[in-house]
XYZ file of C-alpha atoms in Angstrom:
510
model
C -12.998 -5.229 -6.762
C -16.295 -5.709 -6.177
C -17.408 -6.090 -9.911
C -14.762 -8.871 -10.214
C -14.932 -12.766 -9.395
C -13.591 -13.648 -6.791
C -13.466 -17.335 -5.309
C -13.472 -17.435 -1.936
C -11.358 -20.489 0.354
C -12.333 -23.326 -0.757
C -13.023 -26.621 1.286
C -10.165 -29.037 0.393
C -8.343 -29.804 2.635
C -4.504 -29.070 2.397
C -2.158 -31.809 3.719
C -0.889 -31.049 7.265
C 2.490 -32.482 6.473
C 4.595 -31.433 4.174
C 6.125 -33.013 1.380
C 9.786 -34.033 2.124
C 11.548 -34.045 -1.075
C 15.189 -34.993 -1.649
C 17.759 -35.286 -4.412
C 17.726 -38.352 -6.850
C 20.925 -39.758 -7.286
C 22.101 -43.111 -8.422
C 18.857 -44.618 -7.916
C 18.664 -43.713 -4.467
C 17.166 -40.896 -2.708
C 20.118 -39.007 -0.828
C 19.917 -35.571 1.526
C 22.150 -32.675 0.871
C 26.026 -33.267 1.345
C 25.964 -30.624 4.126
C 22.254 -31.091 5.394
C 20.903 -28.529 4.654
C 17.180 -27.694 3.238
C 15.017 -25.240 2.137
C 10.762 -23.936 2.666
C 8.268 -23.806 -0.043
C 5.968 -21.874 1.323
C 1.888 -21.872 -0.572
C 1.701 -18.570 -2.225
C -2.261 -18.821 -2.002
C -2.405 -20.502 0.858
C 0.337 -19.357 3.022
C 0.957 -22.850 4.545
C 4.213 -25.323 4.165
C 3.695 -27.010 1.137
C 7.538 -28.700 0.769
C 10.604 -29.241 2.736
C 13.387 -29.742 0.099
C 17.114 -30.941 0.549
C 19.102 -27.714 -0.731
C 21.822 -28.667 -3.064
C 25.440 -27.821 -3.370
C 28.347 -28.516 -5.750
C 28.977 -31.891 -3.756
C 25.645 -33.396 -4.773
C 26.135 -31.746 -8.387
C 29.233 -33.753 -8.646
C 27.897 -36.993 -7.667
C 24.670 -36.767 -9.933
C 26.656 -35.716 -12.467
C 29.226 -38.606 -11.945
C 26.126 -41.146 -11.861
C 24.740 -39.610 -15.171
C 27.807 -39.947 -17.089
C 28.483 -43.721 -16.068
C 24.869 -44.716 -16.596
C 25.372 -43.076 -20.480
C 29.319 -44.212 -20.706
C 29.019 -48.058 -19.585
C 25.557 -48.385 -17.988
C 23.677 -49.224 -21.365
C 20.877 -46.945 -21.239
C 22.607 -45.546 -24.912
C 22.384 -48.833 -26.627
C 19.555 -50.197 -25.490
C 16.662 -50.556 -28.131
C 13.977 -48.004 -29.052
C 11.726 -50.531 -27.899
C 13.100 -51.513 -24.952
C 13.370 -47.613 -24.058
C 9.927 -46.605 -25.265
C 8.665 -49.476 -22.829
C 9.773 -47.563 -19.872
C 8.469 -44.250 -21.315
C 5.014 -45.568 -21.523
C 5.205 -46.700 -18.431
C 5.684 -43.680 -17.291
C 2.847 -42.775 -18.578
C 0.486 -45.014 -16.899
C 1.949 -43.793 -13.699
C 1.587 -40.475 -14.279
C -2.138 -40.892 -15.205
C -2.277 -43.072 -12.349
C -1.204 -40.141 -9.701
C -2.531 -37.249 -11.864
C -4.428 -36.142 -8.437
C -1.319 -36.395 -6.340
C 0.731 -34.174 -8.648
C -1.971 -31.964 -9.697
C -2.512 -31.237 -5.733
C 1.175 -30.903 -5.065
C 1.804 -28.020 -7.894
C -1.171 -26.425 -7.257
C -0.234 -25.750 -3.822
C 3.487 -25.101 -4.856
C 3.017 -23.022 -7.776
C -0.520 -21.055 -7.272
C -2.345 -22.421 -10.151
C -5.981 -23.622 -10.196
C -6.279 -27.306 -9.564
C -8.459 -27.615 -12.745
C -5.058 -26.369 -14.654
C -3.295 -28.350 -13.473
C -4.823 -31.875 -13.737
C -4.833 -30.517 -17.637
C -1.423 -29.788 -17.559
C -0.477 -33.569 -15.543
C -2.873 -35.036 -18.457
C -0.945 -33.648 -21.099
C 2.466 -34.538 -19.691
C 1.554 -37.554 -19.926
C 0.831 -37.915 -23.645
C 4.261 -35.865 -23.797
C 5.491 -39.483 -22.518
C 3.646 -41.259 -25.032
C 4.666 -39.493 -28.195
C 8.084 -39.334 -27.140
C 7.949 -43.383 -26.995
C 6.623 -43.494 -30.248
C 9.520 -41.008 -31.815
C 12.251 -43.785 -29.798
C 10.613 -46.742 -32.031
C 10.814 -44.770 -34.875
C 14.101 -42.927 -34.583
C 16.336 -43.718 -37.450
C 19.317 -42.148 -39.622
C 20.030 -42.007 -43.335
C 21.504 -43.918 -45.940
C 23.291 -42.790 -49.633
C 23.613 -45.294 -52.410
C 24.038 -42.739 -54.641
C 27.701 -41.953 -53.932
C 28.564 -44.148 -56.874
C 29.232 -47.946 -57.112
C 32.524 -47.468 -55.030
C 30.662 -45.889 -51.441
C 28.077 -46.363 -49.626
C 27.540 -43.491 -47.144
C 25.243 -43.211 -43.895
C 24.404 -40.881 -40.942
C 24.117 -42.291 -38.012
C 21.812 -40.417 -35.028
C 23.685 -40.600 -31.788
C 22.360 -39.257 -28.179
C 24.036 -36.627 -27.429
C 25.750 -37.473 -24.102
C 24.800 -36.453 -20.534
C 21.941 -33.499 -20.571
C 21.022 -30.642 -17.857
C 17.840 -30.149 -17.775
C 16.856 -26.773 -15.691
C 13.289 -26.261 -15.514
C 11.088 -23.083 -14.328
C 8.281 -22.777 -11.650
C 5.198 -21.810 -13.954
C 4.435 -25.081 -15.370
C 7.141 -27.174 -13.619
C 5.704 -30.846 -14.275
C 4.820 -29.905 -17.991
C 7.613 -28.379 -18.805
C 10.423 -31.010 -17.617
C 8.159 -33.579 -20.131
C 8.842 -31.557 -23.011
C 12.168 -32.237 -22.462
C 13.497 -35.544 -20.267
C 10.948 -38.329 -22.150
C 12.646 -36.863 -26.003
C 16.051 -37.083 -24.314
C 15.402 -40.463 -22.614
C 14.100 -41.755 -26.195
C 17.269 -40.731 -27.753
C 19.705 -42.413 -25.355
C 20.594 -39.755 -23.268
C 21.008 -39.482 -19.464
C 19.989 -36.391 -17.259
C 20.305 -34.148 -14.191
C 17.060 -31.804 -13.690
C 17.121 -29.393 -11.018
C 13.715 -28.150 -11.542
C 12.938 -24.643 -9.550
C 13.745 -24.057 -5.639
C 9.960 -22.654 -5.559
C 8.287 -26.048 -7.322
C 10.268 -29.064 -6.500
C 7.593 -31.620 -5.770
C 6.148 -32.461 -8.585
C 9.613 -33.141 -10.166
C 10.407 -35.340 -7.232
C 6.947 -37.333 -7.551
C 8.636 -37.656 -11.375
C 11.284 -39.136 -10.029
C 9.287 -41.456 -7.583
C 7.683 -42.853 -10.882
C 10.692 -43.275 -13.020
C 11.718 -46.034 -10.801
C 8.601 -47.338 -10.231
C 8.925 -47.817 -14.173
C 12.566 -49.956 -14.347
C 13.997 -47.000 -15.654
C 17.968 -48.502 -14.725
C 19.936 -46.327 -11.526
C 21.533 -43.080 -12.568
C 20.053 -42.748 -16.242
C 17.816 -39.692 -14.565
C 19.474 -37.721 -11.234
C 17.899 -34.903 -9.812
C 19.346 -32.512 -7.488
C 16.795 -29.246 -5.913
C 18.051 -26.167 -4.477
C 19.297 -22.946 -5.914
C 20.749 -21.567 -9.355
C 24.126 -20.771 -7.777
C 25.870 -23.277 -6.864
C 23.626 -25.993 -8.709
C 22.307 -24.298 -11.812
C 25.889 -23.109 -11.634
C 27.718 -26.333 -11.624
C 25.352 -28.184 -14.255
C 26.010 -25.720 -16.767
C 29.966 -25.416 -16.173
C 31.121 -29.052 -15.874
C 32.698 -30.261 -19.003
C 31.077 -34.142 -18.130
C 27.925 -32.374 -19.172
C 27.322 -32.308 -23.006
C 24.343 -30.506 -23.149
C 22.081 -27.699 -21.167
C 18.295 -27.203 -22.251
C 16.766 -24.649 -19.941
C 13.268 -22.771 -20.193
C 13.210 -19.810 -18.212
C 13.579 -15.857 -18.319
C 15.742 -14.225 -21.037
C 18.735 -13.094 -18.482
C 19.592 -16.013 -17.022
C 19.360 -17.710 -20.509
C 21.936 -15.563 -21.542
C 23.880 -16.078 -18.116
C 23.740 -20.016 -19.056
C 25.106 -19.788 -22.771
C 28.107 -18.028 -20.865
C 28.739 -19.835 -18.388
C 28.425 -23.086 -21.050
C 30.660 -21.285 -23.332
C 33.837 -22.854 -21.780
C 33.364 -25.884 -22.351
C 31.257 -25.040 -25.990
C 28.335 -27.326 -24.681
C 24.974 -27.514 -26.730
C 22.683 -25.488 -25.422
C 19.067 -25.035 -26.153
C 16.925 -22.309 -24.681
C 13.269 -21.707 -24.201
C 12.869 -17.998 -22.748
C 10.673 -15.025 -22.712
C 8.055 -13.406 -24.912
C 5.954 -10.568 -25.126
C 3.448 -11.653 -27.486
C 1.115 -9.824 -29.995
C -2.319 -10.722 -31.483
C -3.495 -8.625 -33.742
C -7.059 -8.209 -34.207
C -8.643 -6.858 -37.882
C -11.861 -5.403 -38.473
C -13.527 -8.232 -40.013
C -12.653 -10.649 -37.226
C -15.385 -13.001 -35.264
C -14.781 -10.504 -32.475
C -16.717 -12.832 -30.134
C -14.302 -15.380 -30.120
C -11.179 -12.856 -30.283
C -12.225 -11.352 -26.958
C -12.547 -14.375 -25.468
C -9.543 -15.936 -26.906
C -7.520 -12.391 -25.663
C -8.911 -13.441 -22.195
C -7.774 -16.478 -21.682
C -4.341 -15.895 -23.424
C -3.426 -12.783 -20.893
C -4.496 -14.602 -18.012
C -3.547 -18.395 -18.108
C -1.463 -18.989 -15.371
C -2.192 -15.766 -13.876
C -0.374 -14.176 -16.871
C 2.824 -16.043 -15.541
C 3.544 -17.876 -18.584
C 6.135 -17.091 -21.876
C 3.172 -17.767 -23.950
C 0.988 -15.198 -22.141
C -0.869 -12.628 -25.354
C -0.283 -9.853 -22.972
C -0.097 -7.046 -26.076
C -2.826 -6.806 -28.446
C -2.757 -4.616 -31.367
C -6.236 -4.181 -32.544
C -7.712 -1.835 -35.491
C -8.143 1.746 -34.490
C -11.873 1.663 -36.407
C -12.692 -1.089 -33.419
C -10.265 -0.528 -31.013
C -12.740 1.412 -28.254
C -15.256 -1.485 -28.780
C -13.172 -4.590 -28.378
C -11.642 -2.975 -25.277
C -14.922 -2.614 -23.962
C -15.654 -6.076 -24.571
C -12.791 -7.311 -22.965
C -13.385 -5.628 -19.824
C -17.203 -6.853 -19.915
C -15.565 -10.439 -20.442
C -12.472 -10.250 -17.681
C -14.667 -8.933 -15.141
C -16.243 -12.842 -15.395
C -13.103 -14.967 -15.058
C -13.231 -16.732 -11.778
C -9.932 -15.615 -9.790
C -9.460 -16.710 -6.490
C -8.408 -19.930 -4.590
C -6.724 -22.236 -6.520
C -8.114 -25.729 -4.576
C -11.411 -24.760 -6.346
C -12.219 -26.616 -9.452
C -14.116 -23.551 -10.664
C -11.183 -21.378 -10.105
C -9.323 -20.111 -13.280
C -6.809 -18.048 -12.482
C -4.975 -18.334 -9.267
C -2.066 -16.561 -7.023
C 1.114 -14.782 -8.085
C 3.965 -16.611 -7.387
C 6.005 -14.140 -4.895
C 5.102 -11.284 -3.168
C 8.583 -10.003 -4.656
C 6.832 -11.047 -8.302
C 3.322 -9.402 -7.150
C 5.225 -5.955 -6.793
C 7.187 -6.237 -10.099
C 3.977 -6.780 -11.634
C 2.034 -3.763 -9.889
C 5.425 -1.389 -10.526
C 4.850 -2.074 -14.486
C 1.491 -0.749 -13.836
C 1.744 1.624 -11.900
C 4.613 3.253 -13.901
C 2.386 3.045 -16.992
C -0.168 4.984 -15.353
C 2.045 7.698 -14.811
C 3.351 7.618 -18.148
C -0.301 8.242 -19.525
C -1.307 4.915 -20.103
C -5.031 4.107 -18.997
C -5.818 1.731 -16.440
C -9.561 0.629 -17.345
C -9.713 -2.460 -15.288
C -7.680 -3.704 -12.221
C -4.484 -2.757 -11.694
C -4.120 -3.401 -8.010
C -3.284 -6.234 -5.913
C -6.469 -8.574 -4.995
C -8.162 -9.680 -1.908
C -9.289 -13.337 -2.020
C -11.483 -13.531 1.524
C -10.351 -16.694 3.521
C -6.543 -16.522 1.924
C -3.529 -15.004 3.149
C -1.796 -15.373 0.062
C -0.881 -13.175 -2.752
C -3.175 -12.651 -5.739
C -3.463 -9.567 -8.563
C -6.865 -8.185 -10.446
C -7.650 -8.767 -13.863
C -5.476 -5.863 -15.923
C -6.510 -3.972 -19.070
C -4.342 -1.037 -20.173
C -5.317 1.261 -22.894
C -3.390 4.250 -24.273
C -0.232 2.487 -24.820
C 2.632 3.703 -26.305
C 5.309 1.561 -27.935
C 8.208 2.623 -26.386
C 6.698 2.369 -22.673
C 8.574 -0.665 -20.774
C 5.322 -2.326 -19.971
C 4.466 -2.563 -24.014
C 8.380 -4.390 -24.772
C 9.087 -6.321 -21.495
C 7.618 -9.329 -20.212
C 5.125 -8.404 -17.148
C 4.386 -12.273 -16.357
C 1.208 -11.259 -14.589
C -2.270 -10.680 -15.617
C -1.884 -7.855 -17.371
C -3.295 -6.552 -20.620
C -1.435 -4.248 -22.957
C -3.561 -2.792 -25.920
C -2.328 -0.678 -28.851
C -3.435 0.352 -32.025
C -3.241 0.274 -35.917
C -4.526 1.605 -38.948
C -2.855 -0.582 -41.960
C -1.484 -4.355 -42.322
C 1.837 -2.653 -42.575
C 1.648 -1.089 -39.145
C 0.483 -4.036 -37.745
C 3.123 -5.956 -39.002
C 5.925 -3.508 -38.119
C 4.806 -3.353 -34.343
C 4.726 -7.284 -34.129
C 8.128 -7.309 -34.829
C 8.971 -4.011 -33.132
C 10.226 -6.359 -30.106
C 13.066 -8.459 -28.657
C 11.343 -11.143 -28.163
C 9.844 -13.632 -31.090
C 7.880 -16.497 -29.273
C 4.665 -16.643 -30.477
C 2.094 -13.922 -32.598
C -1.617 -13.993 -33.173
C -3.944 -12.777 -35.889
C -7.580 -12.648 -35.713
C -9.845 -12.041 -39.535
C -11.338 -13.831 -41.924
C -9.431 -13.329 -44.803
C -7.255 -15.907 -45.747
C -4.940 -14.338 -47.486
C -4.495 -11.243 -44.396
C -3.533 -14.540 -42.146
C -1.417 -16.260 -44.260
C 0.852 -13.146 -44.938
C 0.976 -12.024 -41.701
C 2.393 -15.541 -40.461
C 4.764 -15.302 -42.649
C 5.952 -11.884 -41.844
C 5.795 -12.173 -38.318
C 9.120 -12.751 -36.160
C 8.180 -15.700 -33.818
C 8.625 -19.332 -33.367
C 4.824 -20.098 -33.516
C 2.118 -18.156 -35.165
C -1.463 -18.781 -34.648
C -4.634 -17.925 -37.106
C -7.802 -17.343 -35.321
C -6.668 -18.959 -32.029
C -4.409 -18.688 -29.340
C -2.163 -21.056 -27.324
C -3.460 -24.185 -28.906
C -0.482 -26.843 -28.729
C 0.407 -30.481 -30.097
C 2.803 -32.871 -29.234
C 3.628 -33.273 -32.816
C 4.161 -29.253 -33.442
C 7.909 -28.220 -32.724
C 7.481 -25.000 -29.515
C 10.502 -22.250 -29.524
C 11.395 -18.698 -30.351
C 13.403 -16.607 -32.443
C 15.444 -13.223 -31.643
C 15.561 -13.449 -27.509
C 13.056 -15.828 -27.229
C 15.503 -18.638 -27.208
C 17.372 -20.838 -29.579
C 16.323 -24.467 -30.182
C 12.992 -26.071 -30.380
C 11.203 -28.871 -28.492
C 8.009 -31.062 -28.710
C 7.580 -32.435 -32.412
C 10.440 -34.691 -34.195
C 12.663 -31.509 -33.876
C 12.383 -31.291 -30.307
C 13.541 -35.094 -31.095
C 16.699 -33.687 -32.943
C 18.060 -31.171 -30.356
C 19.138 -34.578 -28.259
C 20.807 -36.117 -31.364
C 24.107 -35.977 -33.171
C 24.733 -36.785 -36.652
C 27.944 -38.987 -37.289
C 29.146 -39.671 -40.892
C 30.214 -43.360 -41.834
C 31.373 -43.443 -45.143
C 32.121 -46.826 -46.156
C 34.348 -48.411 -49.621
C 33.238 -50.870 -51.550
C 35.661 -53.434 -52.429
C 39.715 -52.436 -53.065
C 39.103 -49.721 -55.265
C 40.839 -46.651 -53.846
C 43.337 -45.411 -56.251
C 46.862 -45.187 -54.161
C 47.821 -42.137 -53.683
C 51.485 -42.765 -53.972
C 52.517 -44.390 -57.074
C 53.876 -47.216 -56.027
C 56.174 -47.346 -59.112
C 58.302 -45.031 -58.168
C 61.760 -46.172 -56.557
């Protein structure tokens, strides 16, 4: 550990209250039924971070209930684009406003470094933005072509009342890739964002009425997946369920929203390749491998936690990539120079380590890390830079998703191998190449299984690109105009011109 480095406590200061968050319902801001709440604990800092009303099917029931009114008579549906992309931007302002309030407040929720996070706060809110735009522009289709007898159009509809379950990694992100393209379509929501990062969403909700946005168009109701995931994704006043998460309780939701045949769209795990080629700018591939296996401590579905690099440079790029991860600032996430923080449980730390260690013993070659890490001043939980070598396909840590900073690295010899280890997995999220041949990028991308591919980069993102997987990886896509389109129905008018429908019944027959 000593060769690492490691960012020692910090001197922020960390609030000596905690934040009191409770469920949005109606407008108002309302305790649990019963009374009951629930600890967030800092997982770097080991100090009370949030005090949350817990949630049960009573307080489902009544944001669900507010929800449907607000979409059924309260207007929200049929107001204009304009009117609604006024309130989204906003939103905006506000969140730009208290970037340093939110920032703070997931940091010490979630683990992340603070400099992450004010990134991630700034890019919600162009999230808001670009969603406003896509309300003012929304529009359906016309057909004149139908003859001189019809006239035909499709008409865009919201799609009803949405439930919006959101995950812990990137918890204020993540529920503006999804509520401002629902809000710009007409639709109303309940979020219950994670029981271990329910601040930030709360703070969301502070600013949403700050904004005008009109009482029960957005509800939000914290605590656990059973009974409230439960109840959102069961209750046939619900007409939708978009939830990014892990692959098994994906699955768990598209059950449980099977009786009552509810859209669902899914964002879920990944274990995602780059593939690295001889001729590649190695510099910038190492570095690039870096950052995409530990972002977010690793703890993120976009996390390039398997490389598959060329067997002629394989012992060479390794090397570099140790060289390079022994540099990455880990430690405590209050400090701006911090870029990789703590794990998120110590229940997650030890899944993490187990993948490890079990490699090991299958052969695999630990050649940095693999151990928890001591952060001096911090109580909390943190884990060392990880690069594995000797992998084997078929060993659980090269298919399943670690979620922890954790390197996998296997081999190739041909564009074919490559290609058929890419897609030698479950998942299809997102797959990397690295060279400088045009035409080796262009037909790996399109041979590779996975919502997003990238050429010489890794994890760069747009508000205009649609984000989402293929294979177990999820179903659906959000951001873009398409993330637009998973909040819309199309309806069918098709409209006569004039009395010119033949009867169908001869009318001269007695």
């Amino acid at each position: 550990m000593s060769d690492l480095n490691v960012v020692s406590i910090s001197e922020a200061k960390i609030p000596s209250e905690p934040f009191i968050a409770c469920h949005l319902i109606d407008g108002s801001w309302r305790e649990s039924a019963d009374g009951e709440t629930f600890d967030r604990v800092s997982p770097s800092h080991a100090s009370l971070v949030t005090r949350a009303s817990r949630g049960g099917t009573r307080d489902v029931d009544a944001a669900i209930s507010a929800a449907r009114l607000a979409f059924d008579k309260g207007g929200w549906s049929s107001t204009s684009g304009k009117d609604r992309a006024t309130i989204l931007l906003r939103v905006a302002d506000l969140v730009d406003r208290d970037r340093e309030r939110i920032a703070l407040l997931e940091t010490l929720e979630s683990g992340k470094p603070i400099s992450q996070a004010r990134a991630e706060i700034e890019g919600a809110a162009d999230l808001w933005r670009y969603a406003a735009s896509l309300a003012r522009t929304l529009h359906g289709e016309s057909y004149n072509s139908l003859g001189n007898d019809f006239l035909g159009l499709v008409l865009k509809e919201p799609v009803g009342v949405v439930s919006i379950i959101t995950p812990w990694n990137f918890p204020f992100l993540i529920v503006s890739q999804k509520l401002p393209f629902a809000l710009a379509t007409g639709c109303t929501a309940v979020i219950k964002p994670s029981e271990m990062t329910p601040a930030t969403t709360v703070v969301l909700g502070e600013l949403l009425i700050e904004a005008g946005l009109p009482a029960g168009v957005v509800n939000i109701v914290l605590g656990y997946g059973d009974p409230v995931g439960t109840a959102m994704t069961t209750d046939k006043r619900v007409d939708m369920v978009t939830f990014t998460g892990s692959t098994g309780v994906g699955k768990a939701i598209v059950k449980a929203a099977s009786g009552t045949l509810k859209k669902v769209s899914l964002e879920l795990g990944g274990k995602n390749p780059q593939v690295i080629f001889p001729d590649a700018d190695l510099d910038s591939a190492v570095d690039a491998v870096v950052f995409g296996v530990y972002f977010n401590a690793g703890e993120c579905c976009n996390s390039g936690s398997r490389i598959i690099v060329h067997e002629d440079i394989a012992e060479d790029f390794i090397a570099r990539t140790v060289e390079v991860s022994r540099k990455v600032p880990f430690g405590d996430p209050l400090d701006p120079s911090t870029k990789v923080g703590a794990i998120i449980t110590p229940g997650h730390q030890q899944k993490i380590d187990a993948y490890v260690q079990d490699a090991a013993k299958a052969g695999a070659q630990v050649r940095l890390g693999g151990a928890a890490l001591e952060v001096p001043g911090l109580a909390g939980q943190f884990y060392q830079p990880t690069v594995i070598a000797n992998v084997k396909g078929e060993m659980p840590i090269a298919r399943e998703e670690v979620f922890g900073p954790v390197l996998t690295v296997l081999t190739f010899r041909t564009l074919e191998e490559a290609i058929e280890k890419v897609n030698d997995a479950d998942y299809g999220l997102s797959a990397g190449v690295w060279s400088e041949n045009v035409h080796t990028c262009l037909e790996f991308a399109r041979r590779a299984q996975a919502g997003t591919v990238w050429t010489n980069t890794w994890m760069d993102g747009f508000a205009e690109l649609p984000f989402g997987g293929v294979k177990e990886s999820g179903q659906g896509r959000e951001l873009g105009t398409y993330g637009l389109e998973e909040f819309l129905e199309a309806k069918t008018v098709t409209m006569r011109i004039g009395r010119t429908r033949a009867p169908w019944v001869d009318p001269g027959v007695e």
